[in-house]
mmCIF file with all atom_site columns, C-alpha atoms in Angstrom:
data_model
loop_
_atom_site.group_PDB
_atom_site.id
_atom_site.type_symbol
_atom_site.label_atom_id
_atom_site.label_alt_id
_atom_site.label_comp_id
_atom_site.label_asym_id
_atom_site.label_entity_id
_atom_site.label_seq_id
_atom_site.pdbx_PDB_ins_code
_atom_site.Cartn_x
_atom_site.Cartn_y
_atom_site.Cartn_z
_atom_site.occupancy
_atom_site.B_iso_or_equiv
_atom_site.pdbx_formal_charge
_atom_site.auth_seq_id
_atom_site.auth_comp_id
_atom_site.auth_asym_id
_atom_site.auth_atom_id
_atom_site.pdbx_PDB_model_num
ATOM 1   C CA . MET J 1 1   ? -30.404 6.511   5.607   1.00 69.00 ? 1   MET J CA 1
ATOM 2   C CA . THR J 1 2   ? -31.386 8.592   2.599   1.00 74.00 ? 2   THR J CA 1
ATOM 3   C CA . TYR J 1 3   ? -29.060 9.953   -0.138  1.00 83.00 ? 3   TYR J CA 1
ATOM 4   C CA . GLY J 1 4   ? -29.726 12.733  -2.577  1.00 91.00 ? 4   GLY J CA 1
ATOM 5   C CA . THR J 1 5   ? -27.743 11.735  -5.866  1.00 96.00 ? 5   THR J CA 1
ATOM 6   C CA . ILE J 1 6   ? -25.879 8.593   -6.378  1.00 97.00 ? 6   ILE J CA 1
ATOM 7   C CA . GLY J 1 7   ? -22.489 8.307   -8.339  1.00 98.00 ? 7   GLY J CA 1
ATOM 8   C CA . ILE J 1 8   ? -21.853 5.138   -10.318 1.00 97.00 ? 8   ILE J CA 1
ATOM 9   C CA . ILE J 1 9   ? -18.586 4.556   -11.672 1.00 96.00 ? 9   ILE J CA 1
ATOM 10  C CA . GLY J 1 10  ? -17.352 1.726   -14.109 1.00 89.00 ? 10  GLY J CA 1
ATOM 11  C CA . ALA J 1 11  ? -14.020 1.652   -15.760 1.00 79.00 ? 11  ALA J CA 1
ATOM 12  C CA . MET J 1 12  ? -14.942 0.462   -19.012 1.00 78.00 ? 12  MET J CA 1
ATOM 13  C CA . GLU J 1 13  ? -17.840 0.896   -21.589 1.00 84.00 ? 13  GLU J CA 1
ATOM 14  C CA . GLU J 1 14  ? -19.177 -2.448  -20.973 1.00 78.00 ? 14  GLU J CA 1
ATOM 15  C CA . GLU J 1 15  ? -19.287 -2.004  -17.021 1.00 73.00 ? 15  GLU J CA 1
ATOM 16  C CA . ILE J 1 16  ? -21.938 1.063   -17.496 1.00 88.00 ? 16  ILE J CA 1
ATOM 17  C CA . GLU J 1 17  ? -23.734 0.496   -20.761 1.00 89.00 ? 17  GLU J CA 1
ATOM 18  C CA . LEU J 1 18  ? -26.480 -1.520  -19.313 1.00 88.00 ? 18  LEU J CA 1
ATOM 19  C CA . LEU J 1 19  ? -26.917 1.343   -16.787 1.00 91.00 ? 19  LEU J CA 1
ATOM 20  C CA . LEU J 1 20  ? -27.069 3.930   -19.413 1.00 94.00 ? 20  LEU J CA 1
ATOM 21  C CA . GLN J 1 21  ? -29.930 1.927   -21.090 1.00 93.00 ? 21  GLN J CA 1
ATOM 22  C CA . HIS J 1 22  ? -32.011 2.179   -18.184 1.00 93.00 ? 22  HIS J CA 1
ATOM 23  C CA . LEU J 1 23  ? -31.131 5.833   -17.394 1.00 95.00 ? 23  LEU J CA 1
ATOM 24  C CA . THR J 1 24  ? -34.090 8.405   -18.047 1.00 95.00 ? 24  THR J CA 1
ATOM 25  C CA . GLU J 1 25  ? -34.192 11.972  -18.115 1.00 96.00 ? 25  GLU J CA 1
ATOM 26  C CA . ALA J 1 26  ? -30.904 11.667  -18.855 1.00 96.00 ? 26  ALA J CA 1
ATOM 27  C CA . GLN J 1 27  ? -28.444 15.029  -19.626 1.00 97.00 ? 27  GLN J CA 1
ATOM 28  C CA . THR J 1 28  ? -24.631 14.667  -20.558 1.00 97.00 ? 28  THR J CA 1
ATOM 29  C CA . GLU J 1 29  ? -21.786 16.987  -19.264 1.00 97.00 ? 29  GLU J CA 1
ATOM 30  C CA . ARG J 1 30  ? -17.987 16.577  -20.178 1.00 97.00 ? 30  ARG J CA 1
ATOM 31  C CA . HIS J 1 31  ? -15.144 17.439  -17.270 1.00 97.00 ? 31  HIS J CA 1
ATOM 32  C CA . ALA J 1 32  ? -11.724 16.392  -17.270 1.00 96.00 ? 32  ALA J CA 1
ATOM 33  C CA . GLY J 1 33  ? -11.997 14.185  -20.676 1.00 95.00 ? 33  GLY J CA 1
ATOM 34  C CA . MET J 1 34  ? -15.014 12.053  -19.139 1.00 96.00 ? 34  MET J CA 1
ATOM 35  C CA . THR J 1 35  ? -18.489 12.008  -20.097 1.00 97.00 ? 35  THR J CA 1
ATOM 36  C CA . TYR J 1 36  ? -20.922 12.131  -17.007 1.00 98.00 ? 36  TYR J CA 1
ATOM 37  C CA . HIS J 1 37  ? -24.572 11.303  -17.317 1.00 98.00 ? 37  HIS J CA 1
ATOM 38  C CA . LYS J 1 38  ? -27.209 12.625  -15.217 1.00 97.00 ? 38  LYS J CA 1
ATOM 39  C CA . GLY J 1 39  ? -30.538 11.022  -14.615 1.00 97.00 ? 39  GLY J CA 1
ATOM 40  C CA . LEU J 1 40  ? -33.043 9.000   -12.932 1.00 97.00 ? 40  LEU J CA 1
ATOM 41  C CA . PHE J 1 41  ? -32.048 5.292   -12.389 1.00 94.00 ? 41  PHE J CA 1
ATOM 42  C CA . GLN J 1 42  ? -34.775 3.187   -10.450 1.00 90.00 ? 42  GLN J CA 1
ATOM 43  C CA . GLY J 1 43  ? -36.437 6.163   -9.701  1.00 91.00 ? 43  GLY J CA 1
ATOM 44  C CA . ARG J 1 44  ? -33.217 7.808   -7.875  1.00 94.00 ? 44  ARG J CA 1
ATOM 45  C CA . LYS J 1 45  ? -30.946 10.656  -8.905  1.00 96.00 ? 45  LYS J CA 1
ATOM 46  C CA . VAL J 1 46  ? -27.834 9.376   -10.285 1.00 97.00 ? 46  VAL J CA 1
ATOM 47  C CA . VAL J 1 47  ? -24.689 10.283  -12.128 1.00 98.00 ? 47  VAL J CA 1
ATOM 48  C CA . ILE J 1 48  ? -23.223 7.564   -14.100 1.00 97.00 ? 48  ILE J CA 1
ATOM 49  C CA . THR J 1 49  ? -19.914 7.784   -15.553 1.00 96.00 ? 49  THR J CA 1
ATOM 50  C CA . GLN J 1 50  ? -16.889 5.692   -17.176 1.00 95.00 ? 50  GLN J CA 1
ATOM 51  C CA . SER J 1 51  ? -13.854 6.834   -15.408 1.00 94.00 ? 51  SER J CA 1
ATOM 52  C CA . GLY J 1 52  ? -11.368 4.751   -17.817 1.00 90.00 ? 52  GLY J CA 1
ATOM 53  C CA . VAL J 1 53  ? -8.696  2.127   -16.727 1.00 93.00 ? 53  VAL J CA 1
ATOM 54  C CA . GLY J 1 54  ? -6.236  3.022   -13.829 1.00 95.00 ? 54  GLY J CA 1
ATOM 55  C CA . LYS J 1 55  ? -6.042  4.667   -10.419 1.00 97.00 ? 55  LYS J CA 1
ATOM 56  C CA . VAL J 1 56  ? -5.405  8.012   -11.398 1.00 97.00 ? 56  VAL J CA 1
ATOM 57  C CA . ASN J 1 57  ? -8.447  8.235   -13.872 1.00 97.00 ? 57  ASN J CA 1
ATOM 58  C CA . ALA J 1 58  ? -10.504 6.783   -11.206 1.00 97.00 ? 58  ALA J CA 1
ATOM 59  C CA . ALA J 1 59  ? -9.458  9.309   -8.521  1.00 98.00 ? 59  ALA J CA 1
ATOM 60  C CA . VAL J 1 60  ? -9.932  12.164  -11.032 1.00 98.00 ? 60  VAL J CA 1
ATOM 61  C CA . CYS J 1 61  ? -13.333 10.748  -11.926 1.00 98.00 ? 61  CYS J CA 1
ATOM 62  C CA . THR J 1 62  ? -14.385 10.587  -8.046  1.00 98.00 ? 62  THR J CA 1
ATOM 63  C CA . GLN J 1 63  ? -13.474 14.269  -7.304  1.00 98.00 ? 63  GLN J CA 1
ATOM 64  C CA . VAL J 1 64  ? -15.245 15.526  -10.313 1.00 98.00 ? 64  VAL J CA 1
ATOM 65  C CA . LEU J 1 65  ? -18.402 13.607  -8.987  1.00 98.00 ? 65  LEU J CA 1
ATOM 66  C CA . VAL J 1 66  ? -17.939 15.365  -5.628  1.00 98.00 ? 66  VAL J CA 1
ATOM 67  C CA . ASP J 1 67  ? -17.217 18.607  -6.673  1.00 98.00 ? 67  ASP J CA 1
ATOM 68  C CA . ARG J 1 68  ? -19.031 19.250  -9.838  1.00 97.00 ? 68  ARG J CA 1
ATOM 69  C CA . PHE J 1 69  ? -22.147 16.935  -8.965  1.00 97.00 ? 69  PHE J CA 1
ATOM 70  C CA . GLY J 1 70  ? -22.449 17.037  -5.268  1.00 97.00 ? 70  GLY J CA 1
ATOM 71  C CA . VAL J 1 71  ? -22.978 13.393  -4.813  1.00 98.00 ? 71  VAL J CA 1
ATOM 72  C CA . ASP J 1 72  ? -23.734 11.694  -1.474  1.00 97.00 ? 72  ASP J CA 1
ATOM 73  C CA . ALA J 1 73  ? -22.418 8.390   -2.350  1.00 97.00 ? 73  ALA J CA 1
ATOM 74  C CA . ILE J 1 74  ? -20.416 6.380   -4.806  1.00 98.00 ? 74  ILE J CA 1
ATOM 75  C CA . ILE J 1 75  ? -20.665 2.775   -6.110  1.00 97.00 ? 75  ILE J CA 1
ATOM 76  C CA . PHE J 1 76  ? -18.005 1.714   -7.985  1.00 96.00 ? 76  PHE J CA 1
ATOM 77  C CA . THR J 1 77  ? -19.038 -1.364  -10.585 1.00 92.00 ? 77  THR J CA 1
ATOM 78  C CA . GLY J 1 78  ? -17.437 -3.696  -12.726 1.00 88.00 ? 78  GLY J CA 1
ATOM 79  C CA . VAL J 1 79  ? -15.236 -6.847  -13.287 1.00 87.00 ? 79  VAL J CA 1
ATOM 80  C CA . ALA J 1 80  ? -11.970 -8.007  -11.294 1.00 90.00 ? 80  ALA J CA 1
ATOM 81  C CA . GLY J 1 81  ? -9.679  -11.001 -11.011 1.00 90.00 ? 81  GLY J CA 1
ATOM 82  C CA . ALA J 1 82  ? -10.320 -13.264 -8.356  1.00 92.00 ? 82  ALA J CA 1
ATOM 83  C CA . VAL J 1 83  ? -7.353  -13.724 -5.650  1.00 94.00 ? 83  VAL J CA 1
ATOM 84  C CA . ASP J 1 84  ? -9.232  -15.476 -2.940  1.00 95.00 ? 84  ASP J CA 1
ATOM 85  C CA . PRO J 1 85  ? -9.165  -19.409 -3.968  1.00 92.00 ? 85  PRO J CA 1
ATOM 86  C CA . LYS J 1 86  ? -12.513 -19.819 -2.806  1.00 93.00 ? 86  LYS J CA 1
ATOM 87  C CA . LEU J 1 87  ? -13.675 -17.359 -5.629  1.00 93.00 ? 87  LEU J CA 1
ATOM 88  C CA . ASN J 1 88  ? -14.787 -18.780 -9.094  1.00 89.00 ? 88  ASN J CA 1
ATOM 89  C CA . ILE J 1 89  ? -15.588 -16.933 -12.386 1.00 86.00 ? 89  ILE J CA 1
ATOM 90  C CA . GLY J 1 90  ? -18.920 -15.088 -12.048 1.00 87.00 ? 90  GLY J CA 1
ATOM 91  C CA . ASP J 1 91  ? -18.783 -14.853 -8.142  1.00 92.00 ? 91  ASP J CA 1
ATOM 92  C CA . ILE J 1 92  ? -19.261 -11.279 -6.745  1.00 94.00 ? 92  ILE J CA 1
ATOM 93  C CA . VAL J 1 93  ? -16.805 -9.369  -4.352  1.00 96.00 ? 93  VAL J CA 1
ATOM 94  C CA . VAL J 1 94  ? -18.565 -6.510  -2.073  1.00 97.00 ? 94  VAL J CA 1
ATOM 95  C CA . SER J 1 95  ? -15.615 -4.515  -0.660  1.00 98.00 ? 95  SER J CA 1
ATOM 96  C CA . THR J 1 96  ? -15.188 -4.537  3.050   1.00 98.00 ? 96  THR J CA 1
ATOM 97  C CA . SER J 1 97  ? -11.911 -2.337  2.294   1.00 98.00 ? 97  SER J CA 1
ATOM 98  C CA . SER J 1 98  ? -9.774  -1.238  -0.309  1.00 98.00 ? 98  SER J CA 1
ATOM 99  C CA . LEU J 1 99  ? -5.812  -1.005  -0.751  1.00 98.00 ? 99  LEU J CA 1
ATOM 100 C CA . GLN J 1 100 ? -3.421  -0.085  -3.260  1.00 98.00 ? 100 GLN J CA 1
ATOM 101 C CA . HIS J 1 101 ? -1.028  -3.209  -3.626  1.00 97.00 ? 101 HIS J CA 1
ATOM 102 C CA . ASP J 1 102 ? 1.260   -1.481  -5.820  1.00 96.00 ? 102 ASP J CA 1
ATOM 103 C CA . VAL J 1 103 ? 2.346   0.991   -3.219  1.00 96.00 ? 103 VAL J CA 1
ATOM 104 C CA . ASP J 1 104 ? 5.545   -0.203  -2.113  1.00 95.00 ? 104 ASP J CA 1
ATOM 105 C CA . VAL J 1 105 ? 7.909   1.809   0.414   1.00 96.00 ? 105 VAL J CA 1
ATOM 106 C CA . THR J 1 106 ? 9.167   -1.370  2.224   1.00 95.00 ? 106 THR J CA 1
ATOM 107 C CA . ALA J 1 107 ? 12.687  -0.235  1.441   1.00 97.00 ? 107 ALA J CA 1
ATOM 108 C CA . LEU J 1 108 ? 12.024  2.713   3.988   1.00 96.00 ? 108 LEU J CA 1
ATOM 109 C CA . GLY J 1 109 ? 10.464  0.282   6.574   1.00 95.00 ? 109 GLY J CA 1
ATOM 110 C CA . PHE J 1 110 ? 6.932   0.790   5.718   1.00 96.00 ? 110 PHE J CA 1
ATOM 111 C CA . PRO J 1 111 ? 4.638   -2.233  5.333   1.00 95.00 ? 111 PRO J CA 1
ATOM 112 C CA . ARG J 1 112 ? 3.816   -3.095  1.697   1.00 94.00 ? 112 ARG J CA 1
ATOM 113 C CA . GLY J 1 113 ? 0.538   -1.255  0.812   1.00 94.00 ? 113 GLY J CA 1
ATOM 114 C CA . THR J 1 114 ? 0.843   1.785   2.994   1.00 95.00 ? 114 THR J CA 1
ATOM 115 C CA . ILE J 1 115 ? 1.225   5.143   1.808   1.00 96.00 ? 115 ILE J CA 1
ATOM 116 C CA . PRO J 1 116 ? 3.860   6.924   3.943   1.00 96.00 ? 116 PRO J CA 1
ATOM 117 C CA . TYR J 1 117 ? 3.178   9.672   6.273   1.00 94.00 ? 117 TYR J CA 1
ATOM 118 C CA . GLN J 1 118 ? -0.623  8.895   6.211   1.00 93.00 ? 118 GLN J CA 1
ATOM 119 C CA . GLU J 1 119 ? -2.627  7.931   9.052   1.00 93.00 ? 119 GLU J CA 1
ATOM 120 C CA . VAL J 1 120 ? -4.886  5.509   6.608   1.00 96.00 ? 120 VAL J CA 1
ATOM 121 C CA . SER J 1 121 ? -3.986  3.686   3.510   1.00 97.00 ? 121 SER J CA 1
ATOM 122 C CA . GLU J 1 122 ? -6.606  1.013   3.868   1.00 98.00 ? 122 GLU J CA 1
ATOM 123 C CA . TYR J 1 123 ? -9.948  2.244   3.117   1.00 98.00 ? 123 TYR J CA 1
ATOM 124 C CA . PRO J 1 124 ? -13.190 0.811   4.759   1.00 98.00 ? 124 PRO J CA 1
ATOM 125 C CA . SER J 1 125 ? -16.321 0.735   2.745   1.00 98.00 ? 125 SER J CA 1
ATOM 126 C CA . ASP J 1 126 ? -19.787 2.135   4.195   1.00 98.00 ? 126 ASP J CA 1
ATOM 127 C CA . GLU J 1 127 ? -21.275 -0.584  6.123   1.00 97.00 ? 127 GLU J CA 1
ATOM 128 C CA . HIS J 1 128 ? -24.886 0.585   4.990   1.00 97.00 ? 128 HIS J CA 1
ATOM 129 C CA . LEU J 1 129 ? -23.953 0.542   1.419   1.00 97.00 ? 129 LEU J CA 1
ATOM 130 C CA . ARG J 1 130 ? -22.007 -2.603  1.907   1.00 97.00 ? 130 ARG J CA 1
ATOM 131 C CA . ASN J 1 131 ? -24.978 -4.384  3.651   1.00 97.00 ? 131 ASN J CA 1
ATOM 132 C CA . LEU J 1 132 ? -27.278 -3.263  0.836   1.00 96.00 ? 132 LEU J CA 1
ATOM 133 C CA . ALA J 1 133 ? -24.817 -4.455  -1.827  1.00 96.00 ? 133 ALA J CA 1
ATOM 134 C CA . LYS J 1 134 ? -24.443 -7.977  -0.170  1.00 97.00 ? 134 LYS J CA 1
ATOM 135 C CA . GLU J 1 135 ? -28.088 -8.353  0.212   1.00 97.00 ? 135 GLU J CA 1
ATOM 136 C CA . ALA J 1 136 ? -28.799 -7.389  -3.584  1.00 95.00 ? 136 ALA J CA 1
ATOM 137 C CA . ALA J 1 137 ? -26.037 -9.844  -4.421  1.00 95.00 ? 137 ALA J CA 1
ATOM 138 C CA . ASP J 1 138 ? -27.469 -12.761 -2.448  1.00 96.00 ? 138 ASP J CA 1
ATOM 139 C CA . LYS J 1 139 ? -31.088 -12.086 -3.654  1.00 95.00 ? 139 LYS J CA 1
ATOM 140 C CA . VAL J 1 140 ? -29.939 -11.932 -7.475  1.00 92.00 ? 140 VAL J CA 1
ATOM 141 C CA . TYR J 1 141 ? -27.074 -14.548 -7.294  1.00 93.00 ? 141 TYR J CA 1
ATOM 142 C CA . PRO J 1 142 ? -27.495 -16.799 -4.424  1.00 95.00 ? 142 PRO J CA 1
ATOM 143 C CA . GLY J 1 143 ? -24.311 -18.213 -2.927  1.00 94.00 ? 143 GLY J CA 1
ATOM 144 C CA . ARG J 1 144 ? -22.320 -16.277 -5.342  1.00 94.00 ? 144 ARG J CA 1
ATOM 145 C CA . CYS J 1 145 ? -21.089 -13.435 -3.099  1.00 96.00 ? 145 CYS J CA 1
ATOM 146 C CA . LEU J 1 146 ? -18.269 -12.549 -0.853  1.00 96.00 ? 146 LEU J CA 1
ATOM 147 C CA . THR J 1 147 ? -17.282 -9.853  1.171   1.00 97.00 ? 147 THR J CA 1
ATOM 148 C CA . GLY J 1 148 ? -13.484 -8.972  1.302   1.00 98.00 ? 148 GLY J CA 1
ATOM 149 C CA . LYS J 1 149 ? -10.903 -6.757  0.815   1.00 98.00 ? 149 LYS J CA 1
ATOM 150 C CA . VAL J 1 150 ? -10.202 -5.347  -2.775  1.00 98.00 ? 150 VAL J CA 1
ATOM 151 C CA . LEU J 1 151 ? -6.754  -4.619  -3.889  1.00 97.00 ? 151 LEU J CA 1
ATOM 152 C CA . SER J 1 152 ? -5.933  -2.201  -6.661  1.00 97.00 ? 152 SER J CA 1
ATOM 153 C CA . GLY J 1 153 ? -3.000  -1.177  -8.603  1.00 96.00 ? 153 GLY J CA 1
ATOM 154 C CA . ASP J 1 154 ? -2.026  -0.029  -12.116 1.00 95.00 ? 154 ASP J CA 1
ATOM 155 C CA . GLN J 1 155 ? -1.234  -3.514  -13.394 1.00 91.00 ? 155 GLN J CA 1
ATOM 156 C CA . PHE J 1 156 ? -3.111  -6.293  -14.987 1.00 86.00 ? 156 PHE J CA 1
ATOM 157 C CA . ILE J 1 157 ? -2.550  -9.366  -12.928 1.00 82.00 ? 157 ILE J CA 1
ATOM 158 C CA . ALA J 1 158 ? -1.666  -12.505 -14.738 1.00 81.00 ? 158 ALA J CA 1
ATOM 159 C CA . ASP J 1 159 ? 0.689   -14.482 -12.754 1.00 82.00 ? 159 ASP J CA 1
ATOM 160 C CA . ARG J 1 160 ? 0.155   -17.150 -10.168 1.00 85.00 ? 160 ARG J CA 1
ATOM 161 C CA . GLY J 1 161 ? 2.985   -16.317 -7.655  1.00 88.00 ? 161 GLY J CA 1
ATOM 162 C CA . VAL J 1 162 ? 1.595   -12.564 -7.713  1.00 89.00 ? 162 VAL J CA 1
ATOM 163 C CA . VAL J 1 163 ? -1.853  -13.797 -7.055  1.00 88.00 ? 163 VAL J CA 1
ATOM 164 C CA . LYS J 1 164 ? -0.624  -16.017 -4.263  1.00 90.00 ? 164 LYS J CA 1
ATOM 165 C CA . SER J 1 165 ? 1.385   -13.112 -2.567  1.00 91.00 ? 165 SER J CA 1
ATOM 166 C CA . LEU J 1 166 ? -1.745  -10.705 -2.996  1.00 92.00 ? 166 LEU J CA 1
ATOM 167 C CA . TYR J 1 167 ? -3.844  -13.438 -0.813  1.00 94.00 ? 167 TYR J CA 1
ATOM 168 C CA . GLU J 1 168 ? -1.492  -14.512 1.453   1.00 94.00 ? 168 GLU J CA 1
ATOM 169 C CA . ASP J 1 169 ? 0.604   -11.191 2.383   1.00 94.00 ? 169 ASP J CA 1
ATOM 170 C CA . LEU J 1 170 ? -2.479  -8.718  1.747   1.00 93.00 ? 170 LEU J CA 1
ATOM 171 C CA . GLY J 1 171 ? -5.423  -10.620 2.252   1.00 96.00 ? 171 GLY J CA 1
ATOM 172 C CA . GLY J 1 172 ? -6.988  -9.734  -0.695  1.00 96.00 ? 172 GLY J CA 1
ATOM 173 C CA . ALA J 1 173 ? -10.208 -11.052 -2.245  1.00 97.00 ? 173 ALA J CA 1
ATOM 174 C CA . CYS J 1 174 ? -9.705  -9.804  -5.610  1.00 95.00 ? 174 CYS J CA 1
ATOM 175 C CA . THR J 1 175 ? -7.491  -7.668  -7.687  1.00 95.00 ? 175 THR J CA 1
ATOM 176 C CA . GLU J 1 176 ? -8.378  -4.594  -10.330 1.00 94.00 ? 176 GLU J CA 1
ATOM 177 C CA . MET J 1 177 ? -7.110  -1.243  -11.042 1.00 95.00 ? 177 MET J CA 1
ATOM 178 C CA . GLU J 1 178 ? -9.537  1.579   -9.718  1.00 96.00 ? 178 GLU J CA 1
ATOM 179 C CA . GLY J 1 179 ? -11.334 0.544   -6.616  1.00 97.00 ? 179 GLY J CA 1
ATOM 180 C CA . ALA J 1 180 ? -8.989  1.949   -3.934  1.00 98.00 ? 180 ALA J CA 1
ATOM 181 C CA . ALA J 1 181 ? -8.243  5.132   -5.694  1.00 98.00 ? 181 ALA J CA 1
ATOM 182 C CA . VAL J 1 182 ? -11.718 5.713   -5.557  1.00 98.00 ? 182 VAL J CA 1
ATOM 183 C CA . ALA J 1 183 ? -12.215 4.710   -1.967  1.00 98.00 ? 183 ALA J CA 1
ATOM 184 C CA . GLN J 1 184 ? -9.388  6.887   -1.102  1.00 98.00 ? 184 GLN J CA 1
ATOM 185 C CA . ALA J 1 185 ? -10.922 10.045  -2.847  1.00 98.00 ? 185 ALA J CA 1
ATOM 186 C CA . CYS J 1 186 ? -14.334 9.077   -0.929  1.00 98.00 ? 186 CYS J CA 1
ATOM 187 C CA . TYR J 1 187 ? -12.306 8.931   2.240   1.00 98.00 ? 187 TYR J CA 1
ATOM 188 C CA . MET J 1 188 ? -10.644 12.306  1.747   1.00 97.00 ? 188 MET J CA 1
ATOM 189 C CA . ASN J 1 189 ? -14.116 13.910  0.952   1.00 98.00 ? 189 ASN J CA 1
ATOM 190 C CA . GLY J 1 190 ? -16.261 12.368  3.691   1.00 97.00 ? 190 GLY J CA 1
ATOM 191 C CA . ILE J 1 191 ? -18.209 10.612  1.054   1.00 97.00 ? 191 ILE J CA 1
ATOM 192 C CA . PRO J 1 192 ? -19.586 6.765   1.637   1.00 98.00 ? 192 PRO J CA 1
ATOM 193 C CA . HIS J 1 193 ? -18.751 4.433   -0.822  1.00 98.00 ? 193 HIS J CA 1
ATOM 194 C CA . VAL J 1 194 ? -18.769 0.581   -1.783  1.00 98.00 ? 194 VAL J CA 1
ATOM 195 C CA . ILE J 1 195 ? -17.247 -1.389  -4.609  1.00 97.00 ? 195 ILE J CA 1
ATOM 196 C CA . ILE J 1 196 ? -19.106 -4.143  -6.194  1.00 95.00 ? 196 ILE J CA 1
ATOM 197 C CA . ARG J 1 197 ? -16.684 -6.516  -8.509  1.00 93.00 ? 197 ARG J CA 1
ATOM 198 C CA . SER J 1 198 ? -17.747 -9.351  -10.397 1.00 89.00 ? 198 SER J CA 1
ATOM 199 C CA . MET J 1 199 ? -15.002 -12.012 -11.182 1.00 88.00 ? 199 MET J CA 1
ATOM 200 C CA . SER J 1 200 ? -14.138 -12.131 -14.893 1.00 82.00 ? 200 SER J CA 1
ATOM 201 C CA . ASP J 1 201 ? -11.077 -14.114 -14.567 1.00 75.00 ? 201 ASP J CA 1
ATOM 202 C CA . ARG J 1 202 ? -8.767  -16.066 -11.838 1.00 73.00 ? 202 ARG J CA 1
ATOM 203 C CA . ALA J 1 203 ? -5.850  -13.621 -12.133 1.00 63.00 ? 203 ALA J CA 1
ATOM 204 C CA . ASP J 1 204 ? -3.828  -16.276 -13.240 1.00 62.00 ? 204 ASP J CA 1
ATOM 205 C CA . GLY J 1 205 ? -1.856  -17.532 -16.296 1.00 55.00 ? 205 GLY J CA 1
ATOM 206 C CA . SER J 1 206 ? -5.242  -17.702 -17.974 1.00 56.00 ? 206 SER J CA 1
ATOM 207 C CA . ALA J 1 207 ? -6.378  -14.013 -17.265 1.00 48.00 ? 207 ALA J CA 1
ATOM 208 C CA . HIS J 1 208 ? -5.815  -12.682 -20.674 1.00 52.00 ? 208 HIS J CA 1
ATOM 209 C CA . GLU J 1 209 ? -8.153  -15.576 -22.419 1.00 56.00 ? 209 GLU J CA 1
ATOM 210 C CA . ASN J 1 210 ? -10.764 -15.593 -19.802 1.00 55.00 ? 210 ASN J CA 1
ATOM 211 C CA . PHE J 1 211 ? -10.910 -11.575 -19.328 1.00 59.00 ? 211 PHE J CA 1
ATOM 212 C CA . GLU J 1 212 ? -12.414 -10.926 -22.759 1.00 66.00 ? 212 GLU J CA 1
ATOM 213 C CA . GLU J 1 213 ? -14.744 -13.995 -22.559 1.00 66.00 ? 213 GLU J CA 1
ATOM 214 C CA . PHE J 1 214 ? -16.142 -13.411 -19.492 1.00 72.00 ? 214 PHE J CA 1
ATOM 215 C CA . THR J 1 215 ? -16.136 -9.287  -19.069 1.00 71.00 ? 215 THR J CA 1
ATOM 216 C CA . VAL J 1 216 ? -19.454 -8.985  -20.625 1.00 74.00 ? 216 VAL J CA 1
ATOM 217 C CA . GLU J 1 217 ? -21.246 -11.721 -18.637 1.00 77.00 ? 217 GLU J CA 1
ATOM 218 C CA . ALA J 1 218 ? -19.635 -10.194 -15.266 1.00 72.00 ? 218 ALA J CA 1
ATOM 219 C CA . SER J 1 219 ? -20.552 -6.675  -16.288 1.00 76.00 ? 219 SER J CA 1
ATOM 220 C CA . ASN J 1 220 ? -24.305 -8.317  -16.353 1.00 81.00 ? 220 ASN J CA 1
ATOM 221 C CA . ARG J 1 221 ? -23.961 -9.410  -12.932 1.00 85.00 ? 221 ARG J CA 1
ATOM 222 C CA . SER J 1 222 ? -22.782 -6.445  -11.801 1.00 83.00 ? 222 SER J CA 1
ATOM 223 C CA . PHE J 1 223 ? -25.491 -4.276  -13.412 1.00 85.00 ? 223 PHE J CA 1
ATOM 224 C CA . ALA J 1 224 ? -28.123 -6.809  -11.863 1.00 89.00 ? 224 ALA J CA 1
ATOM 225 C CA . ILE J 1 225 ? -26.856 -6.000  -8.397  1.00 92.00 ? 225 ILE J CA 1
ATOM 226 C CA . VAL J 1 226 ? -26.449 -2.441  -8.659  1.00 91.00 ? 226 VAL J CA 1
ATOM 227 C CA . LYS J 1 227 ? -30.204 -2.228  -10.022 1.00 91.00 ? 227 LYS J CA 1
ATOM 228 C CA . GLU J 1 228 ? -31.498 -4.331  -7.206  1.00 93.00 ? 228 GLU J CA 1
ATOM 229 C CA . MET J 1 229 ? -29.228 -2.368  -4.602  1.00 93.00 ? 229 MET J CA 1
ATOM 230 C CA . VAL J 1 230 ? -30.443 1.142   -5.968  1.00 91.00 ? 230 VAL J CA 1
ATOM 231 C CA . GLN J 1 231 ? -33.933 -0.047  -5.845  1.00 88.00 ? 231 GLN J CA 1
ATOM 232 C CA . ALA J 1 232 ? -33.622 -0.613  -1.982  1.00 88.00 ? 232 ALA J CA 1
ATOM 233 C CA . LEU J 1 233 ? -31.938 2.461   -1.155  1.00 84.00 ? 233 LEU J CA 1
#
């Protein structure tokens, strides 16, 4: 499978900084308040951008990549909080699917995470991209990668009870604030995607302290995997 232009999104500056350092023939454009960096990464045409935090920013960013730049696939990279108890700080999650955990219309009889009156609320990642990401992660960080469901919501999770619910009730591997919005926008546009998250914290009571300490390290891990993955495309 071949791709013309790959969109690469990170929510925070730290998550795209290393990518931009390796971008050649770079050109920048501004759309919807975001800066998009076009160029070559590992010899492939890419558009790299920082979406900002949260689902709305992520969805708008994705739609711009589709409409303005005509990307053929999207990789979302960055950090997340571990939900699956098997995960430790520094481990990697490659998405099998993603779901918005803060969509809650249970009062009307819909299961938690279900968007009412839509056929799909959980968005699968592209199998080919997922396999490439898993292979890259296993090569760069052997034994540190898990495939699983990414849960997204406009909340920074720092409560053990919430973490337990996200794992036991929704089957999440990790939680963050953008991935499922990117996945939904990709699904609506027929664009393949995958989410690659490095664990910066355990999404428990120590999340605030861990997050700042490990975000840079986790971002470095995500960069190494994306680099290896794009080389293999």
